[in-house]
PDB file of C-alpha atoms and ligand atoms in Angstrom:
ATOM      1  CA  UNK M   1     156.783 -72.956  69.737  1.00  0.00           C
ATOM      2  CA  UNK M   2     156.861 -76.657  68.843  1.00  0.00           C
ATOM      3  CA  UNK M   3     156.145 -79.013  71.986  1.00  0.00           C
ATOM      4  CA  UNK M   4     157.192 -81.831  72.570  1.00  0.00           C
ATOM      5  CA  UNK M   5     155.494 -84.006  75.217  1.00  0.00           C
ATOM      6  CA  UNK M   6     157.268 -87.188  76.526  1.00  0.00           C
ATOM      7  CA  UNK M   7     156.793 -89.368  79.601  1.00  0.00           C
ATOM      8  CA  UNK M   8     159.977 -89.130  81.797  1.00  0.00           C
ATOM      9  CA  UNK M   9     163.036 -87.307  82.145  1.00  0.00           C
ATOM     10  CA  UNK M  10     164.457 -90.771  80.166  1.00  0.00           C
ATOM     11  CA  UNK M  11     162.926 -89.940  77.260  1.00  0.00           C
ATOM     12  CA  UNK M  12     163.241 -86.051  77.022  1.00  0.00           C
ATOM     13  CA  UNK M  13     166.929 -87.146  77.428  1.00  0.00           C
ATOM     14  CA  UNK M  14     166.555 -89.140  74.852  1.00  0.00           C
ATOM     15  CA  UNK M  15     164.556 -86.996  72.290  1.00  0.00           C
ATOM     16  CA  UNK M  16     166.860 -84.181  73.440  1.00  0.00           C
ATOM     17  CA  UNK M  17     170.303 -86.100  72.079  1.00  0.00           C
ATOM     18  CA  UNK M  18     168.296 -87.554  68.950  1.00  0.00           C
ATOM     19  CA  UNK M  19     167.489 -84.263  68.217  1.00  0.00           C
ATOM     20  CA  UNK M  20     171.259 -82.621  68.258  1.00  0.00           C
ATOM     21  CA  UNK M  21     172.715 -85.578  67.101  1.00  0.00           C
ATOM     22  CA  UNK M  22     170.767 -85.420  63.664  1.00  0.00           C
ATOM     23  CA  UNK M  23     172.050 -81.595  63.877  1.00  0.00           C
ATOM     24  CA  UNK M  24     175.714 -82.340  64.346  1.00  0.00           C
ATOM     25  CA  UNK M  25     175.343 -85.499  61.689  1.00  0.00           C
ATOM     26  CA  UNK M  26     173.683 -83.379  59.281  1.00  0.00           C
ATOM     27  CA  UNK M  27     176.376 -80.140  59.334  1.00  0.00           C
ATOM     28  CA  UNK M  28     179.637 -79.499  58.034  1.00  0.00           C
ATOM     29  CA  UNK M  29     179.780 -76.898  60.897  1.00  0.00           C
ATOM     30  CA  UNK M  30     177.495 -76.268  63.636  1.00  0.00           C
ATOM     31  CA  UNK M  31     177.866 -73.997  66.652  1.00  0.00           C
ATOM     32  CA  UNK M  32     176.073 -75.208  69.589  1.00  0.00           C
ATOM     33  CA  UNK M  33     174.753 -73.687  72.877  1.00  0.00           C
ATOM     34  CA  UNK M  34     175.253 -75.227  75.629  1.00  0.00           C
ATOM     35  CA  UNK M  35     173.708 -75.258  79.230  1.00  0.00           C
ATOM     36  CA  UNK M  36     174.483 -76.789  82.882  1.00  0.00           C
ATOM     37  CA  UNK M  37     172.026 -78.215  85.451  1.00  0.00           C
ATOM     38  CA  UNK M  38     170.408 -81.265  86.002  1.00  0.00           C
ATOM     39  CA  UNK M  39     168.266 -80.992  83.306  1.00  0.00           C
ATOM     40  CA  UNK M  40     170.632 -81.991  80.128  1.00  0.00           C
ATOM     41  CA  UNK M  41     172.905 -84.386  82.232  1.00  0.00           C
ATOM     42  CA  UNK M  42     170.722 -87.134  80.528  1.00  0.00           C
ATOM     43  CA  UNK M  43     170.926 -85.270  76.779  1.00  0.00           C
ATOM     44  CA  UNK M  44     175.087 -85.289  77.832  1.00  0.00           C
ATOM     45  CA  UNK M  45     174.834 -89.120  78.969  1.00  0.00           C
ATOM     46  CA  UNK M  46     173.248 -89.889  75.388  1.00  0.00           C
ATOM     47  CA  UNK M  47     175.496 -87.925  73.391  1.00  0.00           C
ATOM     48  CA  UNK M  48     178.184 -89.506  74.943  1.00  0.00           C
ATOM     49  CA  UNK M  49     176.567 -92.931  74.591  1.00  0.00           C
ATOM     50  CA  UNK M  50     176.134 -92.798  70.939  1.00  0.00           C
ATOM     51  CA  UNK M  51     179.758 -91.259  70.448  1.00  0.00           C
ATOM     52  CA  UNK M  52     180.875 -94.414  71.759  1.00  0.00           C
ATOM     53  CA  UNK M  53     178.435 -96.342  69.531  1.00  0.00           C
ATOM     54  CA  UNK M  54     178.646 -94.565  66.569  1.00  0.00           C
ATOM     55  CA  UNK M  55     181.554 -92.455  66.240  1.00  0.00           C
ATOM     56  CA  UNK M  56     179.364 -89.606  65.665  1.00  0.00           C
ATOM     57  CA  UNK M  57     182.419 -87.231  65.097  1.00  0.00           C
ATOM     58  CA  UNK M  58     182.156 -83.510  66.791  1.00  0.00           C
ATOM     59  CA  UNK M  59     185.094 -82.243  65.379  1.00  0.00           C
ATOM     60  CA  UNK M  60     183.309 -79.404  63.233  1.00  0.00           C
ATOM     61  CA  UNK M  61     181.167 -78.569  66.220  1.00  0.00           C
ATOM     62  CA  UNK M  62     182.495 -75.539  68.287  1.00  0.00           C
ATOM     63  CA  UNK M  63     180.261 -74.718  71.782  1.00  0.00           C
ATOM     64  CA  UNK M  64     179.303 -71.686  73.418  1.00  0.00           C
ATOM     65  CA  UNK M  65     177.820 -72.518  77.364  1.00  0.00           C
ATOM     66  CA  UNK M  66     175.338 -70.417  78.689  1.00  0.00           C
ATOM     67  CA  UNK M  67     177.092 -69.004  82.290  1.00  0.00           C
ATOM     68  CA  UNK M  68     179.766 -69.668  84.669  1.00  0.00           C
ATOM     69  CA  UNK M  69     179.799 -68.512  87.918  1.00  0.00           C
ATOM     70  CA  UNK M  70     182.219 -65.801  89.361  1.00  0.00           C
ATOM     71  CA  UNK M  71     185.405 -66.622  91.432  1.00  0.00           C
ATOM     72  CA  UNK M  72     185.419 -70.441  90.648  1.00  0.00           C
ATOM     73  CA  UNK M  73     188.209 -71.994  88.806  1.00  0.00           C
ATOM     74  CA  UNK M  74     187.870 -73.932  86.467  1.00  0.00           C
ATOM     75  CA  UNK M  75     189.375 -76.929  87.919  1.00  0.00           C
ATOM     76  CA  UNK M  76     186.834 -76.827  90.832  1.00  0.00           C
ATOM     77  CA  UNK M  77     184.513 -79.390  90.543  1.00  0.00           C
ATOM     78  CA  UNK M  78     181.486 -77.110  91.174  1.00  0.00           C
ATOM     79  CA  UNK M  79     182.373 -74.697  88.096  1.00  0.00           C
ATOM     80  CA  UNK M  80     180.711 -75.399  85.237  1.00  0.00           C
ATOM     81  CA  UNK M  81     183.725 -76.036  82.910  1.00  0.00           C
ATOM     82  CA  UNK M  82     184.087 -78.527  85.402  1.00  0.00           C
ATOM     83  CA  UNK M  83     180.815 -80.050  85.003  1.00  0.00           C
ATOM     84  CA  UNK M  84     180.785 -79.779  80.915  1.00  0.00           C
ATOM     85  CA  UNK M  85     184.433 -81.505  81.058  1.00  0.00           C
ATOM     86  CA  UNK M  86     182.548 -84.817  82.975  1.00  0.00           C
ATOM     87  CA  UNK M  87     179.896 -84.949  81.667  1.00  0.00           C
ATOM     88  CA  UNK M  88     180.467 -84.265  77.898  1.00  0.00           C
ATOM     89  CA  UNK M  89     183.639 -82.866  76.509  1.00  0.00           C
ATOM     90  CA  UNK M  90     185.641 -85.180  78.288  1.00  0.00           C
ATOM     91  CA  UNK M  91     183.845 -88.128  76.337  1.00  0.00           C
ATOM     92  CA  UNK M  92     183.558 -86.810  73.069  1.00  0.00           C
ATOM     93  CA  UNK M  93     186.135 -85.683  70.110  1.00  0.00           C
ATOM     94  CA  UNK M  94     185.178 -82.191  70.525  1.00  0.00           C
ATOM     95  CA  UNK M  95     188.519 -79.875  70.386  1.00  0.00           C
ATOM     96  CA  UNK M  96     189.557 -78.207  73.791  1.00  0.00           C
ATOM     97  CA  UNK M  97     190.154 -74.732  71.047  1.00  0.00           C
ATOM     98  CA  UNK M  98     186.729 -75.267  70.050  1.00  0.00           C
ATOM     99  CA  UNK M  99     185.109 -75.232  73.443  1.00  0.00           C
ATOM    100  CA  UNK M 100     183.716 -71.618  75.139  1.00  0.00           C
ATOM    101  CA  UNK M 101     182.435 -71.095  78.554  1.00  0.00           C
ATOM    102  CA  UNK M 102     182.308 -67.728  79.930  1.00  0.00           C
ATOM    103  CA  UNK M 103     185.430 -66.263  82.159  1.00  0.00           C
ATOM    104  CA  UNK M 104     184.573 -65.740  85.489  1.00  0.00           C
ATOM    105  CA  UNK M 105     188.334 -65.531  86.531  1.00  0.00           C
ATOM    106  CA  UNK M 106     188.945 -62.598  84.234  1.00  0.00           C
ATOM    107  CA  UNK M 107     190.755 -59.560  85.586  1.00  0.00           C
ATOM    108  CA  UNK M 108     188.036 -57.146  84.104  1.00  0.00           C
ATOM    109  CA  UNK M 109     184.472 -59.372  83.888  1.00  0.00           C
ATOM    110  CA  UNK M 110     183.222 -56.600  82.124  1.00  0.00           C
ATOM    111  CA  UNK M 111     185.844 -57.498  79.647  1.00  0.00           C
ATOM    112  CA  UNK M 112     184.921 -60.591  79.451  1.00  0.00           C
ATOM    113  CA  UNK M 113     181.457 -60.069  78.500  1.00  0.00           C
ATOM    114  CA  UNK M 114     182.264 -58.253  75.640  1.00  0.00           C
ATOM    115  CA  UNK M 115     184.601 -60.538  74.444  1.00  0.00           C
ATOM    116  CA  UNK M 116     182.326 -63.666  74.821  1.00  0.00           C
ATOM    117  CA  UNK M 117     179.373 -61.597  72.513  1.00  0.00           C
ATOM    118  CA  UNK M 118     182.199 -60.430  70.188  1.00  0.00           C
ATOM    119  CA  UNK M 119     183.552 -64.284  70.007  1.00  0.00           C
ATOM    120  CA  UNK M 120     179.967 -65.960  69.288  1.00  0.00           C
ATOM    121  CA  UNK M 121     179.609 -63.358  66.790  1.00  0.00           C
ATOM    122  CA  UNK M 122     183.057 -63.795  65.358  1.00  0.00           C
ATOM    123  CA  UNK M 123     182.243 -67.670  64.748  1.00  0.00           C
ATOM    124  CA  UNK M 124     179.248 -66.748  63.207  1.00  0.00           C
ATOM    125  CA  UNK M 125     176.348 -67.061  65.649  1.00  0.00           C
ATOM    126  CA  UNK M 126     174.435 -70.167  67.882  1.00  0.00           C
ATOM    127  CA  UNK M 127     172.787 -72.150  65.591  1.00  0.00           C
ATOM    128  CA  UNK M 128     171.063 -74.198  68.627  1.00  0.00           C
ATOM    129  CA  UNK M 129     170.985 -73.265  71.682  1.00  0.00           C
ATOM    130  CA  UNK M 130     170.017 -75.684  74.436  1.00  0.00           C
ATOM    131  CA  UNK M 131     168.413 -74.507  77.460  1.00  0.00           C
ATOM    132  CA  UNK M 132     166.855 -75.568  81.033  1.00  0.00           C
ATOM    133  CA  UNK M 133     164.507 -73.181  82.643  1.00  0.00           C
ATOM    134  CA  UNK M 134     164.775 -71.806  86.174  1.00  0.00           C
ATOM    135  CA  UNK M 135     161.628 -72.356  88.685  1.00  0.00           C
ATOM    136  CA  UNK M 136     161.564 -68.243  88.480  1.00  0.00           C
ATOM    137  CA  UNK M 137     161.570 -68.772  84.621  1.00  0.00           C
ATOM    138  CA  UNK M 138     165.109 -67.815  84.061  1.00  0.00           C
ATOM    139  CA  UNK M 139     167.156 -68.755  81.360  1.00  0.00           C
ATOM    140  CA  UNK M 140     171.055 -68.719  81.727  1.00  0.00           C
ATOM    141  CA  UNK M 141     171.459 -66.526  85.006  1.00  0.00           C
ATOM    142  CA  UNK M 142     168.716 -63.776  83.703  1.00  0.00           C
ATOM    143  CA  UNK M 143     167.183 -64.118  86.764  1.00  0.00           C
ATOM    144  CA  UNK M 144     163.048 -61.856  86.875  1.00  0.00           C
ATOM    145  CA  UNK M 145     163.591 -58.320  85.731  1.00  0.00           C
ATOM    146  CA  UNK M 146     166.449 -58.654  83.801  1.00  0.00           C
ATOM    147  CA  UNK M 147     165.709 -56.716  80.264  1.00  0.00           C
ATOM    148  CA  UNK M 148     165.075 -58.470  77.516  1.00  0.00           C
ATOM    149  CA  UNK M 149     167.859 -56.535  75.838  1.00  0.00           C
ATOM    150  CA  UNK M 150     171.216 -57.855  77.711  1.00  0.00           C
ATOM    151  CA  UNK M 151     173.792 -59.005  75.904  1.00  0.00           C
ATOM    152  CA  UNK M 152     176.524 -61.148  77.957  1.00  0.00           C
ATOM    153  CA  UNK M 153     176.752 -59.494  81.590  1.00  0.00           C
ATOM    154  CA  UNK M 154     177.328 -59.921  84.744  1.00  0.00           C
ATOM    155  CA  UNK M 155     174.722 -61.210  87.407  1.00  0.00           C
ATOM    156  CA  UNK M 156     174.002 -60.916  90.829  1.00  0.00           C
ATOM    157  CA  UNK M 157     172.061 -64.312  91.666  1.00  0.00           C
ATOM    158  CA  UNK M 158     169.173 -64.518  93.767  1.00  0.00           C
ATOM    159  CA  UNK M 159     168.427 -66.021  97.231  1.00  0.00           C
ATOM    160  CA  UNK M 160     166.413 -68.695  95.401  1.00  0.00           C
ATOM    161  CA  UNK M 161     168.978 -69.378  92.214  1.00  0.00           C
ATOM    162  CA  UNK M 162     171.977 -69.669  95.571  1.00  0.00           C
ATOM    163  CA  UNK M 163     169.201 -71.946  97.182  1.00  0.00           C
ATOM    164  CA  UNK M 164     168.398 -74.354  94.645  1.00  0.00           C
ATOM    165  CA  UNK M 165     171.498 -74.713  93.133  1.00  0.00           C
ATOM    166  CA  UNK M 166     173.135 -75.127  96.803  1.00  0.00           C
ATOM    167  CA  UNK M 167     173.099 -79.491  96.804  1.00  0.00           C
ATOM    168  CA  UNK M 168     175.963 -79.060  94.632  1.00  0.00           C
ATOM    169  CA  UNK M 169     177.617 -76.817  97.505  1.00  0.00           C
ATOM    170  CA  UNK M 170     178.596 -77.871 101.144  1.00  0.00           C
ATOM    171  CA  UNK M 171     176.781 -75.300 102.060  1.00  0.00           C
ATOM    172  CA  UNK M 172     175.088 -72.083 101.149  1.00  0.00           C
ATOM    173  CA  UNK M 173     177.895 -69.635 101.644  1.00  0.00           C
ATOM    174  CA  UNK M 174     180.328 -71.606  99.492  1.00  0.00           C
ATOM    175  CA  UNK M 175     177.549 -70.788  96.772  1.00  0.00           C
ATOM    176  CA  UNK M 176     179.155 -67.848  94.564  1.00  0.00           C
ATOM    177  CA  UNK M 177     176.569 -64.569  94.501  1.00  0.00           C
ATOM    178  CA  UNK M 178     177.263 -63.518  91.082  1.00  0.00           C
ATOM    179  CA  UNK M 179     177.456 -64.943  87.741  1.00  0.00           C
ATOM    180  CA  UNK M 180     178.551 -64.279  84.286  1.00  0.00           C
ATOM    181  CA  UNK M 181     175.325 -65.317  81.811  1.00  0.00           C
ATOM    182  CA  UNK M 182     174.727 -64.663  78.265  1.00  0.00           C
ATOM    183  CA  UNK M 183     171.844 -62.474  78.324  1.00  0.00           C
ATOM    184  CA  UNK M 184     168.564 -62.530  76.931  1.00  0.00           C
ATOM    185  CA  UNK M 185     169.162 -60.489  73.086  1.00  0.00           C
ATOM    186  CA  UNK M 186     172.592 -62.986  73.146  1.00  0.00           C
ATOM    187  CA  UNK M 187     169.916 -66.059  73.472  1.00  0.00           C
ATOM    188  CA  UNK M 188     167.658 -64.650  71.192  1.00  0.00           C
ATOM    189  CA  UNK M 189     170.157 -64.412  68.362  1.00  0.00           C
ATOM    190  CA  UNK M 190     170.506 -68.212  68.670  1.00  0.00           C
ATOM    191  CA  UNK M 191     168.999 -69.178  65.231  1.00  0.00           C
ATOM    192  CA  UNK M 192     167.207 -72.255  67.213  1.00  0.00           C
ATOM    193  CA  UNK M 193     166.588 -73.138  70.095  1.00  0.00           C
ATOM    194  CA  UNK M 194     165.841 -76.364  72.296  1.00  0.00           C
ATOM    195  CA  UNK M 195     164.209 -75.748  75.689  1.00  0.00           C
ATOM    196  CA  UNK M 196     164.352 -79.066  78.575  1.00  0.00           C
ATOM    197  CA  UNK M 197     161.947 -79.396  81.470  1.00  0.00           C
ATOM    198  CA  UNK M 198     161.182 -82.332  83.641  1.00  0.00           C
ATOM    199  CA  UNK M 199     159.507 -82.535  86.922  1.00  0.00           C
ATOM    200  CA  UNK M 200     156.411 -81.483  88.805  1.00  0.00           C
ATOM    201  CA  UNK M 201     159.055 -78.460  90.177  1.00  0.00           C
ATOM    202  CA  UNK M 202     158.702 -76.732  86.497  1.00  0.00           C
ATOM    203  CA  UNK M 203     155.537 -76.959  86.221  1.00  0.00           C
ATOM    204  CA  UNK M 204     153.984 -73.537  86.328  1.00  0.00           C
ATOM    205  CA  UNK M 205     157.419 -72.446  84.916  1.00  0.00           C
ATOM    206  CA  UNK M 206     155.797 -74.471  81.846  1.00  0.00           C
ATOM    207  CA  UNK M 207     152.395 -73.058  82.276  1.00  0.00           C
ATOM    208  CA  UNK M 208     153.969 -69.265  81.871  1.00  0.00           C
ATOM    209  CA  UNK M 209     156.205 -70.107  79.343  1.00  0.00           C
ATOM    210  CA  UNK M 210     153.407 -71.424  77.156  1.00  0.00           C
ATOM    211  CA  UNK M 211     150.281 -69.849  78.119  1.00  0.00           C
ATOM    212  CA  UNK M 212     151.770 -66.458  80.568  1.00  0.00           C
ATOM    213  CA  UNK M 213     152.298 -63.424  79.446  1.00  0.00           C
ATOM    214  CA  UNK M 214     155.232 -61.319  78.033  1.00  0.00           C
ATOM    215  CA  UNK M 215     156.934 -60.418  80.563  1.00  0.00           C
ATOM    216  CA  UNK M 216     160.283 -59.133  81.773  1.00  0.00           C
ATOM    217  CA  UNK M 217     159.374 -60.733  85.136  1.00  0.00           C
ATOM    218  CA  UNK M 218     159.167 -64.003  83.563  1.00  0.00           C
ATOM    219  CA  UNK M 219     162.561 -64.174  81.208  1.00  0.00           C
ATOM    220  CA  UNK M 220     161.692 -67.262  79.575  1.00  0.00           C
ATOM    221  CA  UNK M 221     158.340 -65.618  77.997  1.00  0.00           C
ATOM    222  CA  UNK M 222     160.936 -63.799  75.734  1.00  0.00           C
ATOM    223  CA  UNK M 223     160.584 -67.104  73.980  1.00  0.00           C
ATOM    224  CA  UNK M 224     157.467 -66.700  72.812  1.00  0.00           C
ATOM    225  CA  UNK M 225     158.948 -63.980  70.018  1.00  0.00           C
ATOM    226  CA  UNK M 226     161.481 -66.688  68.792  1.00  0.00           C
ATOM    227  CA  UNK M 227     160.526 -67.767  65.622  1.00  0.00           C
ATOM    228  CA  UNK M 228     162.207 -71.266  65.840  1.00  0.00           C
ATOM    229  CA  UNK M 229     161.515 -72.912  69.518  1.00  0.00           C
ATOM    230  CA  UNK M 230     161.495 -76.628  70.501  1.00  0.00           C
ATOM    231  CA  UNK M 231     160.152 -77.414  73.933  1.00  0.00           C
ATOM    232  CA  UNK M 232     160.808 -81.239  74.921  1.00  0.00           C
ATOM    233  CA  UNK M 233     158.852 -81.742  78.566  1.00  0.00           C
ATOM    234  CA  UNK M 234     157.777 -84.777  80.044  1.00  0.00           C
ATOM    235  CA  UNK M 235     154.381 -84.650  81.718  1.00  0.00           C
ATOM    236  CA  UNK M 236     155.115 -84.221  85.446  1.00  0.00           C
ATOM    237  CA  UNK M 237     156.088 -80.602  84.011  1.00  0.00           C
ATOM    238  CA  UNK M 238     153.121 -79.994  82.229  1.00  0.00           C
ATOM    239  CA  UNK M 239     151.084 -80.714  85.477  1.00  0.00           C
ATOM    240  CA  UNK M 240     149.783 -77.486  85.651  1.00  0.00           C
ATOM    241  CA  UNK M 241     146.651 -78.285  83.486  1.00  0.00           C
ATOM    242  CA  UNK M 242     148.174 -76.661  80.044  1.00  0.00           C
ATOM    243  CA  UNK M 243     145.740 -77.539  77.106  1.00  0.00           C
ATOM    244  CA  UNK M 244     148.420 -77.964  74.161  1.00  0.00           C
TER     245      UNK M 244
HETATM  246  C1  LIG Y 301     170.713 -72.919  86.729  1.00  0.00           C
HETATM  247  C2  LIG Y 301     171.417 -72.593  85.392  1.00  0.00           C
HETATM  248  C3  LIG Y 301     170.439 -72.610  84.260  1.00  0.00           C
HETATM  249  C4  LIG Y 301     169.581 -73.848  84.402  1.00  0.00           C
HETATM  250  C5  LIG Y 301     168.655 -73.679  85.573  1.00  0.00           C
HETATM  251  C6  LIG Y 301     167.844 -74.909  85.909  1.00  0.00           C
HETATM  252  O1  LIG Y 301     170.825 -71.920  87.680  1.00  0.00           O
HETATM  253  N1  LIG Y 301     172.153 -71.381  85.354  1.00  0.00           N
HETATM  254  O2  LIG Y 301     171.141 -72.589  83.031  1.00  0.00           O
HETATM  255  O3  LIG Y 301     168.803 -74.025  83.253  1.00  0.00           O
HETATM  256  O4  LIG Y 301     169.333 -73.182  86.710  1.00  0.00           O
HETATM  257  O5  LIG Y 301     168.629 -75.880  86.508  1.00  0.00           O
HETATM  258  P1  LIG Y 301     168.188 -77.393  86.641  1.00  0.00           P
HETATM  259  O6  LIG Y 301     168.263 -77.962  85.271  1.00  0.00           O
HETATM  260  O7  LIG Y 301     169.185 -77.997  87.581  1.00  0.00           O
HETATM  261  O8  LIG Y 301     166.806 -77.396  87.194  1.00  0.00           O
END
């Protein structure tokens, strides 16, 4: 894994969008993973600030997100096609028929699964996948335990997943309990991958990521198999005394 140290959430937002930009510049085609959270709204804020810039054109660029919750639609501002709409897509000459985010509306959501795998593999894999990292050390919704295995499936979320992802709720119970998350063999097939972490909060999510072990407790250690990794964190997150 190749870390990246920086001094503020600014500037892994920064490094973050310099580094897909020069990815989406450099390609005829490129098929990017996406995630939700706080942690790329400042990667989304500088991809949208050098579209308008630049022009850098996205029309060759088709996305894959990581998860949507279950039972939201779409048009509800807490989903996260919602959320990748304003803050990205919206902003950007991405097309709409180029644009994936799991179904959590679907009649069958096992369906749907199987579909979104078959899809990603149909367009001919992730060749980055961007990612934010869970306090438990998920990644998507694989929340501790899940194996490392799963292709796209449904989740049941934890207490602590509702819990810190409830400020976006009015309150708790309006916080859906399940998910629909590409799972951890569907990350691993990504051909790259980018991994964001700011904030004292991640910080011994960073210290088992780099120095923990294996473990299906911990999903993100799964990373440590990947052959291509890129870690940008700034160094509130690496305040768990990590020697690099
Ligand atoms: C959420 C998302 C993840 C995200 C993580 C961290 O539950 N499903 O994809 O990476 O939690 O979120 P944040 O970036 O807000 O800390």
């Amino acid at each position: 894994m190749e870390v990246i140290t920086v001094t503020d959430y600014n500037e892994m937002s920064i490094q973050a969008a310099e580094y897909i930009i020069s990815k989406v510049r450099s390609s005829n085609s490129i098929n990017l993973g996406l995630a939700t959270g706080g942690t790329p709204l400042g990667l989304y804020k500088y991809m949208v600030l050098d579209f308008q810039k630049n022009t850098t054109d996205y029309r060759h660029v088709i996305s894959f997100n990581l998860d949507e919750y279950v039972g939201l639609s779409e048009v509800y501002p807490n989903s996260y096609h919602y959320y990748m709409k304003e803050n990205l897509f919206n902003h950007i000459n991405i097309l709409d028929s180029n644009v994936h985010l799991p179904n959590g509306n679907g009649a069958s959501l096992q369906k749907e699964c199987a579909l979104y795998d078959k899809l990603i593999k149909e367009c001919g894999g992730i060749d980055v996948q961007v990612l934010g990292i869970g306090q438990n050390g998920h990644i998507g919704f694989n929340e501790p335990g899940t194996s490392f295995g799963t292709k796209t499936h449904v989740v049941k979320l934890t207490e602590s997943t509702r819990q810190a992802n409830k400020h976006n709720f009015d309150n708790l119970d309006e916080v859906p309990t399940h998910a629909i998350t590409m799972g951890i063999q569907s990350i691993m097939n990504s051909r790259e991958i980018l991994l964001l972490a700011s904030g004292t909060e991640k910080s011994t999510a960073i210290y088992k990521l780099l120095q923990g072990d294996l473990n299906e407790q911990f999903p993100a250690s799964v990373l440590q198999l990947h052959p291509n990794v890129t870690i940008i964190v700034d160094e509130q997150s690496l305040s768990s005394g990590i020697s690099i």
